[in-house]
mmCIF file with all atom_site columns, C-alpha atoms in Angstrom:
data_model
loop_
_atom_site.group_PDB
_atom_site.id
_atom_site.type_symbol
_atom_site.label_atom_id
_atom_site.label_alt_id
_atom_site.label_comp_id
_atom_site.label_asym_id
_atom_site.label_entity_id
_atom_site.label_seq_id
_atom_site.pdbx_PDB_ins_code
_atom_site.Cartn_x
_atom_site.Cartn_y
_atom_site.Cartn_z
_atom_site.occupancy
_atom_site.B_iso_or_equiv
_atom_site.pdbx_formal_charge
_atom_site.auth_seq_id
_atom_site.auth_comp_id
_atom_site.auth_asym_id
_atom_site.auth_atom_id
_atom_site.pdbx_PDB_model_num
ATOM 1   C CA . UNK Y 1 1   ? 3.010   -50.045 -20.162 1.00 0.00 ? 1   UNK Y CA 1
ATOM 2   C CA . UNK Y 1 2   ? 5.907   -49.189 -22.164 1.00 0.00 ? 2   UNK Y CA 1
ATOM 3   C CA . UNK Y 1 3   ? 4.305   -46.462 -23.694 1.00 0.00 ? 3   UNK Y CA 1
ATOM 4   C CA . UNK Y 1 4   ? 3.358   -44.842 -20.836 1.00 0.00 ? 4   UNK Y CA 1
ATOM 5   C CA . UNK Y 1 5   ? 7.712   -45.580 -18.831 1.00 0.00 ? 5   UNK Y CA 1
ATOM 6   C CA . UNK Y 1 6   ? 8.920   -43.532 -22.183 1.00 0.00 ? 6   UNK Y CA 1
ATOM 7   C CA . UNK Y 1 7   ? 6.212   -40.953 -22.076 1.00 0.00 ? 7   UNK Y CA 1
ATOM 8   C CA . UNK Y 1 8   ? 6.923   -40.269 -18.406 1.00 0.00 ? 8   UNK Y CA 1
ATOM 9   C CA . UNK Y 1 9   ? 10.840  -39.819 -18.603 1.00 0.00 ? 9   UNK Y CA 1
ATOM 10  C CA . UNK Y 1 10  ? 10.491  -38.048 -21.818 1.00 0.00 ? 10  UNK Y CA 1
ATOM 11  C CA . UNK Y 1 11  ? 7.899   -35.345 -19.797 1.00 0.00 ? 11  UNK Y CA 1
ATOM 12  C CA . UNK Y 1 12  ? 10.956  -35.960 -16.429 1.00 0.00 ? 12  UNK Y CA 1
ATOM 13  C CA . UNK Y 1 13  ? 13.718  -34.645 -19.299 1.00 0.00 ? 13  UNK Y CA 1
ATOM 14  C CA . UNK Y 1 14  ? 12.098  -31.914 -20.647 1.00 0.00 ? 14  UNK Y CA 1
ATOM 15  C CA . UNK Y 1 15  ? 10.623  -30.511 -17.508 1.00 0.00 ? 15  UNK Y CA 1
ATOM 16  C CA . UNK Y 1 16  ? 14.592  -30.493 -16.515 1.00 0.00 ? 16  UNK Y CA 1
ATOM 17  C CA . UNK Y 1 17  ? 15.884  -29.587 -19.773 1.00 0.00 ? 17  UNK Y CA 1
ATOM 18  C CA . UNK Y 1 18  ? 13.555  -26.200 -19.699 1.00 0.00 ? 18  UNK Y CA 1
ATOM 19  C CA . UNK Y 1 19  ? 13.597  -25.952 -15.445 1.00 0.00 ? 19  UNK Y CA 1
ATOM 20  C CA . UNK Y 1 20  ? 16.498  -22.685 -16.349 1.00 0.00 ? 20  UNK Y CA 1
ATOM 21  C CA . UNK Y 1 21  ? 13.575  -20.727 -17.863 1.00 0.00 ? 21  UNK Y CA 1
ATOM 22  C CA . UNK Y 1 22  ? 10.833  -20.566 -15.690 1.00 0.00 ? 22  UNK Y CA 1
ATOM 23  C CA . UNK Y 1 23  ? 10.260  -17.045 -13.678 1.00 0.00 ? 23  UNK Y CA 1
ATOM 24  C CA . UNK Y 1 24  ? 9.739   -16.777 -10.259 1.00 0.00 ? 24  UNK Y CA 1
ATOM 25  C CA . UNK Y 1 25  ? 5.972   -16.526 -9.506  1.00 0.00 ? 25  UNK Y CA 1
ATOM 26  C CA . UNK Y 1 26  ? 4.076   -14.872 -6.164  1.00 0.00 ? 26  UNK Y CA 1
ATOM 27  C CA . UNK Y 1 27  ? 0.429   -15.501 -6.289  1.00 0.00 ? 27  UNK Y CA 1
ATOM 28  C CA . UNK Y 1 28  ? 0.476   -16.017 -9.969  1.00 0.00 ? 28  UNK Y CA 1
ATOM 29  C CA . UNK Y 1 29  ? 2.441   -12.681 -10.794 1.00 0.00 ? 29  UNK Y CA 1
ATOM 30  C CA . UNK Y 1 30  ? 5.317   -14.112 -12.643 1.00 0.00 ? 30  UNK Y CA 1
ATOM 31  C CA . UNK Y 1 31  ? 8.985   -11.820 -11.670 1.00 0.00 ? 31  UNK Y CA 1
ATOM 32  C CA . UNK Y 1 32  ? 11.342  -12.030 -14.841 1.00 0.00 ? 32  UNK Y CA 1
ATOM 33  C CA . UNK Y 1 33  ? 14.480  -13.537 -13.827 1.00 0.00 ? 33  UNK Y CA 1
ATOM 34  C CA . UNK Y 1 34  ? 16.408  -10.965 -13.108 1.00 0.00 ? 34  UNK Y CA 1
ATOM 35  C CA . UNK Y 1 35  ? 14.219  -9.690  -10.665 1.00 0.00 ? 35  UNK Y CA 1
ATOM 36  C CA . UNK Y 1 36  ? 15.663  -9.117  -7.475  1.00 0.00 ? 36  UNK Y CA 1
ATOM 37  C CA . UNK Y 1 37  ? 15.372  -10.927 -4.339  1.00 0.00 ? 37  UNK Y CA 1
ATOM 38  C CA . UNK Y 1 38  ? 14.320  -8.181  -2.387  1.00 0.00 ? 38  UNK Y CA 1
ATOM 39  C CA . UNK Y 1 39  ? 11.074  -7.449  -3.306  1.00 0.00 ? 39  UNK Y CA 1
ATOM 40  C CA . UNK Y 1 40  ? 9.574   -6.013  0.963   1.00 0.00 ? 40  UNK Y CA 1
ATOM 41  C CA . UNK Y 1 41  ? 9.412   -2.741  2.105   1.00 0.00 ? 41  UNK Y CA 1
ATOM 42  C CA . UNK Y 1 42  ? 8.683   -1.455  5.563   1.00 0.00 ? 42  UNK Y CA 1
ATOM 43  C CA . UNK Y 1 43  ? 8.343   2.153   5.692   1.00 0.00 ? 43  UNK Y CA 1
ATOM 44  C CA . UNK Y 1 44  ? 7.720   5.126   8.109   1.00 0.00 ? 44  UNK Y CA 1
ATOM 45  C CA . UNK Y 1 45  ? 5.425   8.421   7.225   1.00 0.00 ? 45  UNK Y CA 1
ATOM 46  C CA . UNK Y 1 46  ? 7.786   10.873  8.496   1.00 0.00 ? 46  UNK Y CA 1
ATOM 47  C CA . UNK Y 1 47  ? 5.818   14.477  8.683   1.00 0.00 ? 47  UNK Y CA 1
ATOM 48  C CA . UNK Y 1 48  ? 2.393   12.535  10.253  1.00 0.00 ? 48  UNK Y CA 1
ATOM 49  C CA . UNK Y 1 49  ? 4.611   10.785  13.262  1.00 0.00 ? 49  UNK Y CA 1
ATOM 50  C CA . UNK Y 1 50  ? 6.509   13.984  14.316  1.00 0.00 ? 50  UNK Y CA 1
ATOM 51  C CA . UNK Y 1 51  ? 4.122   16.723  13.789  1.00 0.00 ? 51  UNK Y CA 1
ATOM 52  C CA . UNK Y 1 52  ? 0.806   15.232  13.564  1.00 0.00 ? 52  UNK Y CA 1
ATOM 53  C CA . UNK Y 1 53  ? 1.523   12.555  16.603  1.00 0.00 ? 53  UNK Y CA 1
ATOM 54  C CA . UNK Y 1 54  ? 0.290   9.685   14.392  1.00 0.00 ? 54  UNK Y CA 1
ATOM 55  C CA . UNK Y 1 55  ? 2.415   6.950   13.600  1.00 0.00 ? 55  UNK Y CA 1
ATOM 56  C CA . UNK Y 1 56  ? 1.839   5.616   10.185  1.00 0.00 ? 56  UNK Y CA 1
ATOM 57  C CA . UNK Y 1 57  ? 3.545   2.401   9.282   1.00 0.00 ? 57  UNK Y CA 1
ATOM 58  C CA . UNK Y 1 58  ? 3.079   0.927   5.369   1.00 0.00 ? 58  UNK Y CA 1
ATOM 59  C CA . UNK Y 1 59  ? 4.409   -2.566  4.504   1.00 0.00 ? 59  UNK Y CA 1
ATOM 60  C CA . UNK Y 1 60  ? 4.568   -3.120  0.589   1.00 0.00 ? 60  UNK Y CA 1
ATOM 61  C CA . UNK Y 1 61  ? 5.627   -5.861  -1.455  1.00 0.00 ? 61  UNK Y CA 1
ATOM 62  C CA . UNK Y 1 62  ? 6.515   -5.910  -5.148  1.00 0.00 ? 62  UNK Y CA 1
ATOM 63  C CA . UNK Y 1 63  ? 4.715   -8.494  -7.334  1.00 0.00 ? 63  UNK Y CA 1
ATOM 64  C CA . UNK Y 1 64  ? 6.085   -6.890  -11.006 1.00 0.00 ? 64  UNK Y CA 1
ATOM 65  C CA . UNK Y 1 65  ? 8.566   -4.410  -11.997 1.00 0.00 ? 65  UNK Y CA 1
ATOM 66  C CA . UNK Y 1 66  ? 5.497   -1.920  -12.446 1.00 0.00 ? 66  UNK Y CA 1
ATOM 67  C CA . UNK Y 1 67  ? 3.165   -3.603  -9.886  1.00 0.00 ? 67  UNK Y CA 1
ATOM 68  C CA . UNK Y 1 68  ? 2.620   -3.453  -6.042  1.00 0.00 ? 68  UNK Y CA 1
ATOM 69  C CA . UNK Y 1 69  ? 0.355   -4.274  -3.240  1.00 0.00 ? 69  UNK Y CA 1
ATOM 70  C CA . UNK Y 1 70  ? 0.388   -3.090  0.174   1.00 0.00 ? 70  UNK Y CA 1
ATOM 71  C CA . UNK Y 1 71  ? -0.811  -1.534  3.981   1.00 0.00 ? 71  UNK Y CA 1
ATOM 72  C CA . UNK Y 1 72  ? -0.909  1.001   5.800   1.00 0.00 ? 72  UNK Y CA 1
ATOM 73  C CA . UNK Y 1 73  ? -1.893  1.873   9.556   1.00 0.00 ? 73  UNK Y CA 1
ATOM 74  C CA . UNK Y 1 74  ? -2.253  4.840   11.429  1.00 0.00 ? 74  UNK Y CA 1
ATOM 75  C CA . UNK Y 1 75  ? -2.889  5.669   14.834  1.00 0.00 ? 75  UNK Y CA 1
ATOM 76  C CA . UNK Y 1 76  ? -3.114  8.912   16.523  1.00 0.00 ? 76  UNK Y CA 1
ATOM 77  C CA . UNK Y 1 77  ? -2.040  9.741   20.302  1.00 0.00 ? 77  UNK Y CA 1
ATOM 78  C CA . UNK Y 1 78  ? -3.695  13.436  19.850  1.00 0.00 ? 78  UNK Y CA 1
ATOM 79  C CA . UNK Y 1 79  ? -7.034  14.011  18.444  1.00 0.00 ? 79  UNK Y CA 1
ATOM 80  C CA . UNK Y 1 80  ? -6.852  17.358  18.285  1.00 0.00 ? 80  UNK Y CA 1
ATOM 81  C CA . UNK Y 1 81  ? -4.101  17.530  15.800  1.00 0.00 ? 81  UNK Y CA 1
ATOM 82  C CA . UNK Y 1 82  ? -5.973  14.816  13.937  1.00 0.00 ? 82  UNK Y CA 1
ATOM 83  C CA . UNK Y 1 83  ? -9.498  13.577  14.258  1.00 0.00 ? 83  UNK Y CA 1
ATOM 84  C CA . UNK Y 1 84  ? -8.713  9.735   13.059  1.00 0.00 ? 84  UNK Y CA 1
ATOM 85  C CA . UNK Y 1 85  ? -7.895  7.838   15.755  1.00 0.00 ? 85  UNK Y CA 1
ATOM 86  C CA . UNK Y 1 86  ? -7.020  4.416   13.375  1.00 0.00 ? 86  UNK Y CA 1
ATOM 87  C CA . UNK Y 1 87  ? -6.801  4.251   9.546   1.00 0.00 ? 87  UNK Y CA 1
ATOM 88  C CA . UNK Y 1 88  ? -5.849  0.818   7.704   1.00 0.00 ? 88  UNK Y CA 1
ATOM 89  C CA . UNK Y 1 89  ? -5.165  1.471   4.234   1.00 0.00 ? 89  UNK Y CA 1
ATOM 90  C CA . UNK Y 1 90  ? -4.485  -1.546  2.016   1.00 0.00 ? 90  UNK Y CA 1
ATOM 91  C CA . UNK Y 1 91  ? -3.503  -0.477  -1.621  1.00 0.00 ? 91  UNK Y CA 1
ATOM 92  C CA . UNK Y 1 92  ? -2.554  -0.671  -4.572  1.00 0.00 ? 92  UNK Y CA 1
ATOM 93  C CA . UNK Y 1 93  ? 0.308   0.422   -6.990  1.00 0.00 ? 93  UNK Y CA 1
ATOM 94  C CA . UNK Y 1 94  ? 0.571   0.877   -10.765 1.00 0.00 ? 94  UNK Y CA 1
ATOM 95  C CA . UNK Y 1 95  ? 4.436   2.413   -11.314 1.00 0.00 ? 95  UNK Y CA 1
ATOM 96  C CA . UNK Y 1 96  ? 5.538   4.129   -14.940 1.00 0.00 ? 96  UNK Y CA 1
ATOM 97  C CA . UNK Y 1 97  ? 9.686   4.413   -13.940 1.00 0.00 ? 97  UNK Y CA 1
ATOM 98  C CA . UNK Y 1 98  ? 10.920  7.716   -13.949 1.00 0.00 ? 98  UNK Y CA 1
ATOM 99  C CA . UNK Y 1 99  ? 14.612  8.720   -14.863 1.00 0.00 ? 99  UNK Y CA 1
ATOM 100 C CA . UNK Y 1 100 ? 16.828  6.834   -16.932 1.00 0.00 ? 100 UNK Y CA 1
ATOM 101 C CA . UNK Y 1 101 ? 18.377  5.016   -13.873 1.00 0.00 ? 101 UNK Y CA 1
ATOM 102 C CA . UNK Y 1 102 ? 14.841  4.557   -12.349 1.00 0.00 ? 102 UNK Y CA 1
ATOM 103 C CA . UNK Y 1 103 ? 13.396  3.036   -15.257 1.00 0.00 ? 103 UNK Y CA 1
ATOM 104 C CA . UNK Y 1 104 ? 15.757  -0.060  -14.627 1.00 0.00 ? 104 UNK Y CA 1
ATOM 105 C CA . UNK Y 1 105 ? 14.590  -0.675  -10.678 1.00 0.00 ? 105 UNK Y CA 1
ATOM 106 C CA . UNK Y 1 106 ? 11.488  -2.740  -9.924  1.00 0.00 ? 106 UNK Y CA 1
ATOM 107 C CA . UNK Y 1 107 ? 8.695   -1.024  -7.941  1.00 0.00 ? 107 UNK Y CA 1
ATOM 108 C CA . UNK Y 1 108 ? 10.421  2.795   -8.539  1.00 0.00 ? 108 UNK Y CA 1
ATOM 109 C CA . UNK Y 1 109 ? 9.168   6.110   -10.056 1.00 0.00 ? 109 UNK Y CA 1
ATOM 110 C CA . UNK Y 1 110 ? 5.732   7.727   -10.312 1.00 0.00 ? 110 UNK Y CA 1
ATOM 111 C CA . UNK Y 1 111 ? 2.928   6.013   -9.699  1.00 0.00 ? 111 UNK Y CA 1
ATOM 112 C CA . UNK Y 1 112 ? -0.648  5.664   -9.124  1.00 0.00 ? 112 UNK Y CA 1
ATOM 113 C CA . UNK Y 1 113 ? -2.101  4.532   -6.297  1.00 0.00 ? 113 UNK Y CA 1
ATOM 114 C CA . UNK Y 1 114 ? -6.019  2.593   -5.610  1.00 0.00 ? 114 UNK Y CA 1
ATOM 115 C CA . UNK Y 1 115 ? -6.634  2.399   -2.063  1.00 0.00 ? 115 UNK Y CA 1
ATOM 116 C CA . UNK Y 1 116 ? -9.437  1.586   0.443   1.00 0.00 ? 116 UNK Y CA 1
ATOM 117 C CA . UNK Y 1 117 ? -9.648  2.494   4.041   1.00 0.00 ? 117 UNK Y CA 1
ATOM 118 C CA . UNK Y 1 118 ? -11.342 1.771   7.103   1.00 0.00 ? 118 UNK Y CA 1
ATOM 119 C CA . UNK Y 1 119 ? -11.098 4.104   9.751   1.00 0.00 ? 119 UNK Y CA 1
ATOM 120 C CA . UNK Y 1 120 ? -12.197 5.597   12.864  1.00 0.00 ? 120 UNK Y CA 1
ATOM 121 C CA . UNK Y 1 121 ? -13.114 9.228   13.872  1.00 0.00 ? 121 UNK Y CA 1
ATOM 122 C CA . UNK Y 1 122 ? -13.975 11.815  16.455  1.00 0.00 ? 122 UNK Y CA 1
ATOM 123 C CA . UNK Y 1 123 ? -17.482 13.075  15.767  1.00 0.00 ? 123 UNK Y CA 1
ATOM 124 C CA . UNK Y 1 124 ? -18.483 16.332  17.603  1.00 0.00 ? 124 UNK Y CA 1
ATOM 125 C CA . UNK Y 1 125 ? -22.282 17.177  17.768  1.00 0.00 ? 125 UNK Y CA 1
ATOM 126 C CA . UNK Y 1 126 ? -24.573 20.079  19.041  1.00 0.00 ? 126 UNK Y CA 1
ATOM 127 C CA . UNK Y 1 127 ? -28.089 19.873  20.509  1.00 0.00 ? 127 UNK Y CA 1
ATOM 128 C CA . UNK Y 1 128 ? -30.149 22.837  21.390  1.00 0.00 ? 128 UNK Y CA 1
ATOM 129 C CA . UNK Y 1 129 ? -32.694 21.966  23.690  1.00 0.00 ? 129 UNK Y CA 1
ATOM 130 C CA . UNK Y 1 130 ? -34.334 25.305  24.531  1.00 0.00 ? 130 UNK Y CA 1
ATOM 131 C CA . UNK Y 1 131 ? -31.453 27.543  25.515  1.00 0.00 ? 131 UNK Y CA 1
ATOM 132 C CA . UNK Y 1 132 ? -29.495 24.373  26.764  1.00 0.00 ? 132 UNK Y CA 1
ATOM 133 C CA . UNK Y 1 133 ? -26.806 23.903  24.610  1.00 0.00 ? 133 UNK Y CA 1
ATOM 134 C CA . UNK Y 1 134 ? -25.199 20.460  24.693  1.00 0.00 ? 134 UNK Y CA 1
ATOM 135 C CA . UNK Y 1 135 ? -21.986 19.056  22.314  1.00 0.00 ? 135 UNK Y CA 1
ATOM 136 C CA . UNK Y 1 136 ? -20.893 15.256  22.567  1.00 0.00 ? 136 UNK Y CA 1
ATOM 137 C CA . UNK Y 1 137 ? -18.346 13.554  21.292  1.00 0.00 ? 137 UNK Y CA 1
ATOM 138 C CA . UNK Y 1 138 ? -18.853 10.251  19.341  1.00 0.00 ? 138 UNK Y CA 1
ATOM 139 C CA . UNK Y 1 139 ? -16.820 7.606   17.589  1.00 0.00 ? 139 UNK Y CA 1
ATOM 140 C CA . UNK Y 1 140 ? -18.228 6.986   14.137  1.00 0.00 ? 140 UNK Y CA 1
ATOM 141 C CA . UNK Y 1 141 ? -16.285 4.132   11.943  1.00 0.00 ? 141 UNK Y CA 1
ATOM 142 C CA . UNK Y 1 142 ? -15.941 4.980   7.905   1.00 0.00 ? 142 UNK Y CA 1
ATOM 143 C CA . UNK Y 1 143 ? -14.618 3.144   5.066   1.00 0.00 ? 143 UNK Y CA 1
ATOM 144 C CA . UNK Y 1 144 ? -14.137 3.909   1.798   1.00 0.00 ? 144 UNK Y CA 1
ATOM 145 C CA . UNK Y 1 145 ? -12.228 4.019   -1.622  1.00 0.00 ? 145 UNK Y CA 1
ATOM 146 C CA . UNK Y 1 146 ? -9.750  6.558   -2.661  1.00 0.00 ? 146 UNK Y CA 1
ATOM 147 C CA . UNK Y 1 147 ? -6.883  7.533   -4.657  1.00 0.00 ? 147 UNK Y CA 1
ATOM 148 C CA . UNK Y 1 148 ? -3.233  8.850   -4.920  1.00 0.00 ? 148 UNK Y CA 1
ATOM 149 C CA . UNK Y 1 149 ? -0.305  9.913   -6.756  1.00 0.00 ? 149 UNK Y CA 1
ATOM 150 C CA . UNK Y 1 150 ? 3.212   10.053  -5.916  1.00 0.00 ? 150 UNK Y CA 1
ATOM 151 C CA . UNK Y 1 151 ? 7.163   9.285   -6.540  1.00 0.00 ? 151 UNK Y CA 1
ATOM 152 C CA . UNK Y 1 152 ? 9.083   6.481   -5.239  1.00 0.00 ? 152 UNK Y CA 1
ATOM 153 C CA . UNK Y 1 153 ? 12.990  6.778   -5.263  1.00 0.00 ? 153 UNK Y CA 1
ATOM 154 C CA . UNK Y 1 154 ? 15.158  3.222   -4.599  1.00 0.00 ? 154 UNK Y CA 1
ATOM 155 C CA . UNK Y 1 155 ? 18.876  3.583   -3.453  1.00 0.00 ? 155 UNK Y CA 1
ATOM 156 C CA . UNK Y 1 156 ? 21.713  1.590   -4.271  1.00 0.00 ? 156 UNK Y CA 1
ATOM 157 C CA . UNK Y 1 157 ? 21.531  -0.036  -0.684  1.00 0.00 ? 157 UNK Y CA 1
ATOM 158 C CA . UNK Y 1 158 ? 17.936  -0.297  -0.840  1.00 0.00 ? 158 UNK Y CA 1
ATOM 159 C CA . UNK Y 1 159 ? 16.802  2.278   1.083   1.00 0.00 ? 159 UNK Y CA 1
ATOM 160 C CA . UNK Y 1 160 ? 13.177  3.954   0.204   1.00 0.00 ? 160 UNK Y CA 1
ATOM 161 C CA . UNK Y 1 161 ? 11.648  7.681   -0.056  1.00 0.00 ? 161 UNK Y CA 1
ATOM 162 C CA . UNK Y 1 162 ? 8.476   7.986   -1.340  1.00 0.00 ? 162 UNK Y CA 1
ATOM 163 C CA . UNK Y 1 163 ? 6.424   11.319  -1.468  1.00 0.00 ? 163 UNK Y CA 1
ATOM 164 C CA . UNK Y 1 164 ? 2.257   10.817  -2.301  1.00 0.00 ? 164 UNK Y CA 1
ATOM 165 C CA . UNK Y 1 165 ? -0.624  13.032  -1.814  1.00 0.00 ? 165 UNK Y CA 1
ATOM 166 C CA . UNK Y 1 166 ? -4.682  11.680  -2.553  1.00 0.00 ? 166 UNK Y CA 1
ATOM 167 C CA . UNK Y 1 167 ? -7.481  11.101  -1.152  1.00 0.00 ? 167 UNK Y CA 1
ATOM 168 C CA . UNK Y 1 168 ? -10.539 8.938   -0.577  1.00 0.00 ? 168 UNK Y CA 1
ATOM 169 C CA . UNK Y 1 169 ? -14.652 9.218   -0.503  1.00 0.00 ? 169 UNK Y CA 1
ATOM 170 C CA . UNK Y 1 170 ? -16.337 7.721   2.738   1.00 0.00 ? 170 UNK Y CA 1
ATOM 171 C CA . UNK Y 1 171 ? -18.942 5.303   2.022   1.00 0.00 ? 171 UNK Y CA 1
ATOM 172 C CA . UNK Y 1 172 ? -20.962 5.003   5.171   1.00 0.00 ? 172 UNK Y CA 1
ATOM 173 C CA . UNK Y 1 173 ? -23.297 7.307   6.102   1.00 0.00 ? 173 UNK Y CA 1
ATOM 174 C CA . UNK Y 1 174 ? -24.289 8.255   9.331   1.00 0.00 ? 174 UNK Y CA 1
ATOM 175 C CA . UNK Y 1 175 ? -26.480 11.233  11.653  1.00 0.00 ? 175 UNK Y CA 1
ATOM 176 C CA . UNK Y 1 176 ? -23.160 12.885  12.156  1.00 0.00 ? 176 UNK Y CA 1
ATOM 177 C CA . UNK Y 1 177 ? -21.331 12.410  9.054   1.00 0.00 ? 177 UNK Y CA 1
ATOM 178 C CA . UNK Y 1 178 ? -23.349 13.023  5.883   1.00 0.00 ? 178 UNK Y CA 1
ATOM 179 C CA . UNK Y 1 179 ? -20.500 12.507  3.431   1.00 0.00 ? 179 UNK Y CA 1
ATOM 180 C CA . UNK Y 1 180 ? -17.013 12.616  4.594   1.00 0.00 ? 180 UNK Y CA 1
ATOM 181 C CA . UNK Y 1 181 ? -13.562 12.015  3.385   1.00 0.00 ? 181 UNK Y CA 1
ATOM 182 C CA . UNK Y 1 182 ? -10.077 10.565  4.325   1.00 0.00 ? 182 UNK Y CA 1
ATOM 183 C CA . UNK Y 1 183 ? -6.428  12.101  3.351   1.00 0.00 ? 183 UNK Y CA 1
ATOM 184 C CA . UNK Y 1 184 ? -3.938  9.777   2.025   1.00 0.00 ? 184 UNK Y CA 1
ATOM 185 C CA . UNK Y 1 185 ? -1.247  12.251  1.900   1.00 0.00 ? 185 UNK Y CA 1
ATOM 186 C CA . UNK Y 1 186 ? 2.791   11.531  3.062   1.00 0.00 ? 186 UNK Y CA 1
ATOM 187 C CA . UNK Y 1 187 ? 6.321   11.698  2.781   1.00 0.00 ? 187 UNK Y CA 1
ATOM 188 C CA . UNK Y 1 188 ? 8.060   7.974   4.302   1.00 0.00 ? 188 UNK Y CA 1
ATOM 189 C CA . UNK Y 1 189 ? 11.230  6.700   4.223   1.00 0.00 ? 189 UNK Y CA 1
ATOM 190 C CA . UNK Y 1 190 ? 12.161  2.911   4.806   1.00 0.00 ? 190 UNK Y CA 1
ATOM 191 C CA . UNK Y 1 191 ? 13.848  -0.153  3.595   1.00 0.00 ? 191 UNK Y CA 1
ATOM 192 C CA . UNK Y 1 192 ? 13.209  -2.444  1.107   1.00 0.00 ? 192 UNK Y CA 1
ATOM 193 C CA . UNK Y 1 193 ? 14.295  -6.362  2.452   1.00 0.00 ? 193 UNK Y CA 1
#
C-alpha cells in the first residue's frame, strides 16, 4: 500500500513538474507552443459572388503551421452564368511558407490543396424523334476528387487573401454526363478568428 501512495504522488509531481511543456493538441495534431490562438478562418470567394452570382463561403481551420483542413459551399442564383447549382468542397491543405515574413505565420504561403466535392448540375439533353426535336433539362448529382494550387497571404490584424486555381474529376457516371469535371478556382478574402 505504501508502495503504491509514493508511486502515485511521485507520477502527481512529475505530471506537474513537466505540465509547462506539453503542446496544445486538436484531434491529435499537436500546435507548438507558440502557436497562436487564432487558428479559424471564414472566408468569401470574391469574383464567383459578384460576377458569377454564386456565393461561395469556405471555413478553414489550422491544425499545424503547414497543415489545414476545411469547406467550402457554393450556391448559384443564375444557372446560366454557372451550371452548378450547389458544390460542397471539403479539403485539404499542405502549406510550404513563402517570403521571409510568411515563413514565420502558421497556415500562410503557397500551398497545395486535396479536395473532394459533391455537387449538383444542370443537364441539358436532345431527342430526335423523327423530325420532333425535344431538349430537357435535368438535375444530375456528381462527386468527385480534385486538386489545387494557390497563395495564402495573413495580415498583421488577421485578415486573409488567398488566390487558388484547380480542378477535380467527376466520379459518377450517368446517360447525360459521360465524364465530367468541377472548377475549384478563386480569389477570397476573410478573417482568421
Amino acid at each position: 500500500m505504501k508502495k503504491t501512495i509514493i508511486l502515485l504522488a511521485a507520477l502527481i509531481i512529475s505530471f506537474s513538474a513537466f505540465s509547462q511543456q506539453r503542446t496544445r493538441s486538436f484531434m491529435g495534431w499537436h500546435l507548438a507552443k507558440d502557436a497562436p490562438a487564432k487558428l479559424n478562418e471564414l472566408k468569401l470567394n470574391l469574383p464567383m459572388t459578384i460576377f458569377g452570382s454564386s456565393p461561395e463561403i469556405s471555413y478553414e481551420r489550422i491544425l499545424n503551421s503547414d497543415i489545414s483542413v476545411g469547406a467550402s459551399i457554393l450556391g448559384s442564383f443564375n444557372i446560366d452564368n454557372n451550371p452548378y447549382q450547389v458544390i460542397f468542397t471539403p479539403y485539404f491543405r499542405w502549406f510550404f511558407g513563402g517570403s521571409s515574413t510568411n515563413l514565420q505565420k502558421y497556415g500562410a504561403g503557397f500551398f497545395i490543396e486535396a479536395n473532394g466535392a459533391i455537387y449538383s448540375q444542370q443537364v441539358s439533353t436532345n431527342s430526335y424523334i423523327g423530325n420532333n426535336n425535344t431538349s430537357e433539362t435535368k438535375s444530375e448529382v456528381g462527386s468527385g476528387l480534385g486538386m489545387a494550387i494557390g497563395w495564402k497571404f495573413l495580415s498583421k490584424n488577421n485578415w486573409v487573401g488567398e488566390i487558388y486555381g484547380g480542378a477535380g474529376r467527376n466520379f459518377i457516371k450517368s446517360d447525360y454526363v459521360a465524364v465530367g469535371a468541377y472548377p475549384r478556382i478563386g480569389i477570397s478574402i476573410g478573417k482568421r478568428f
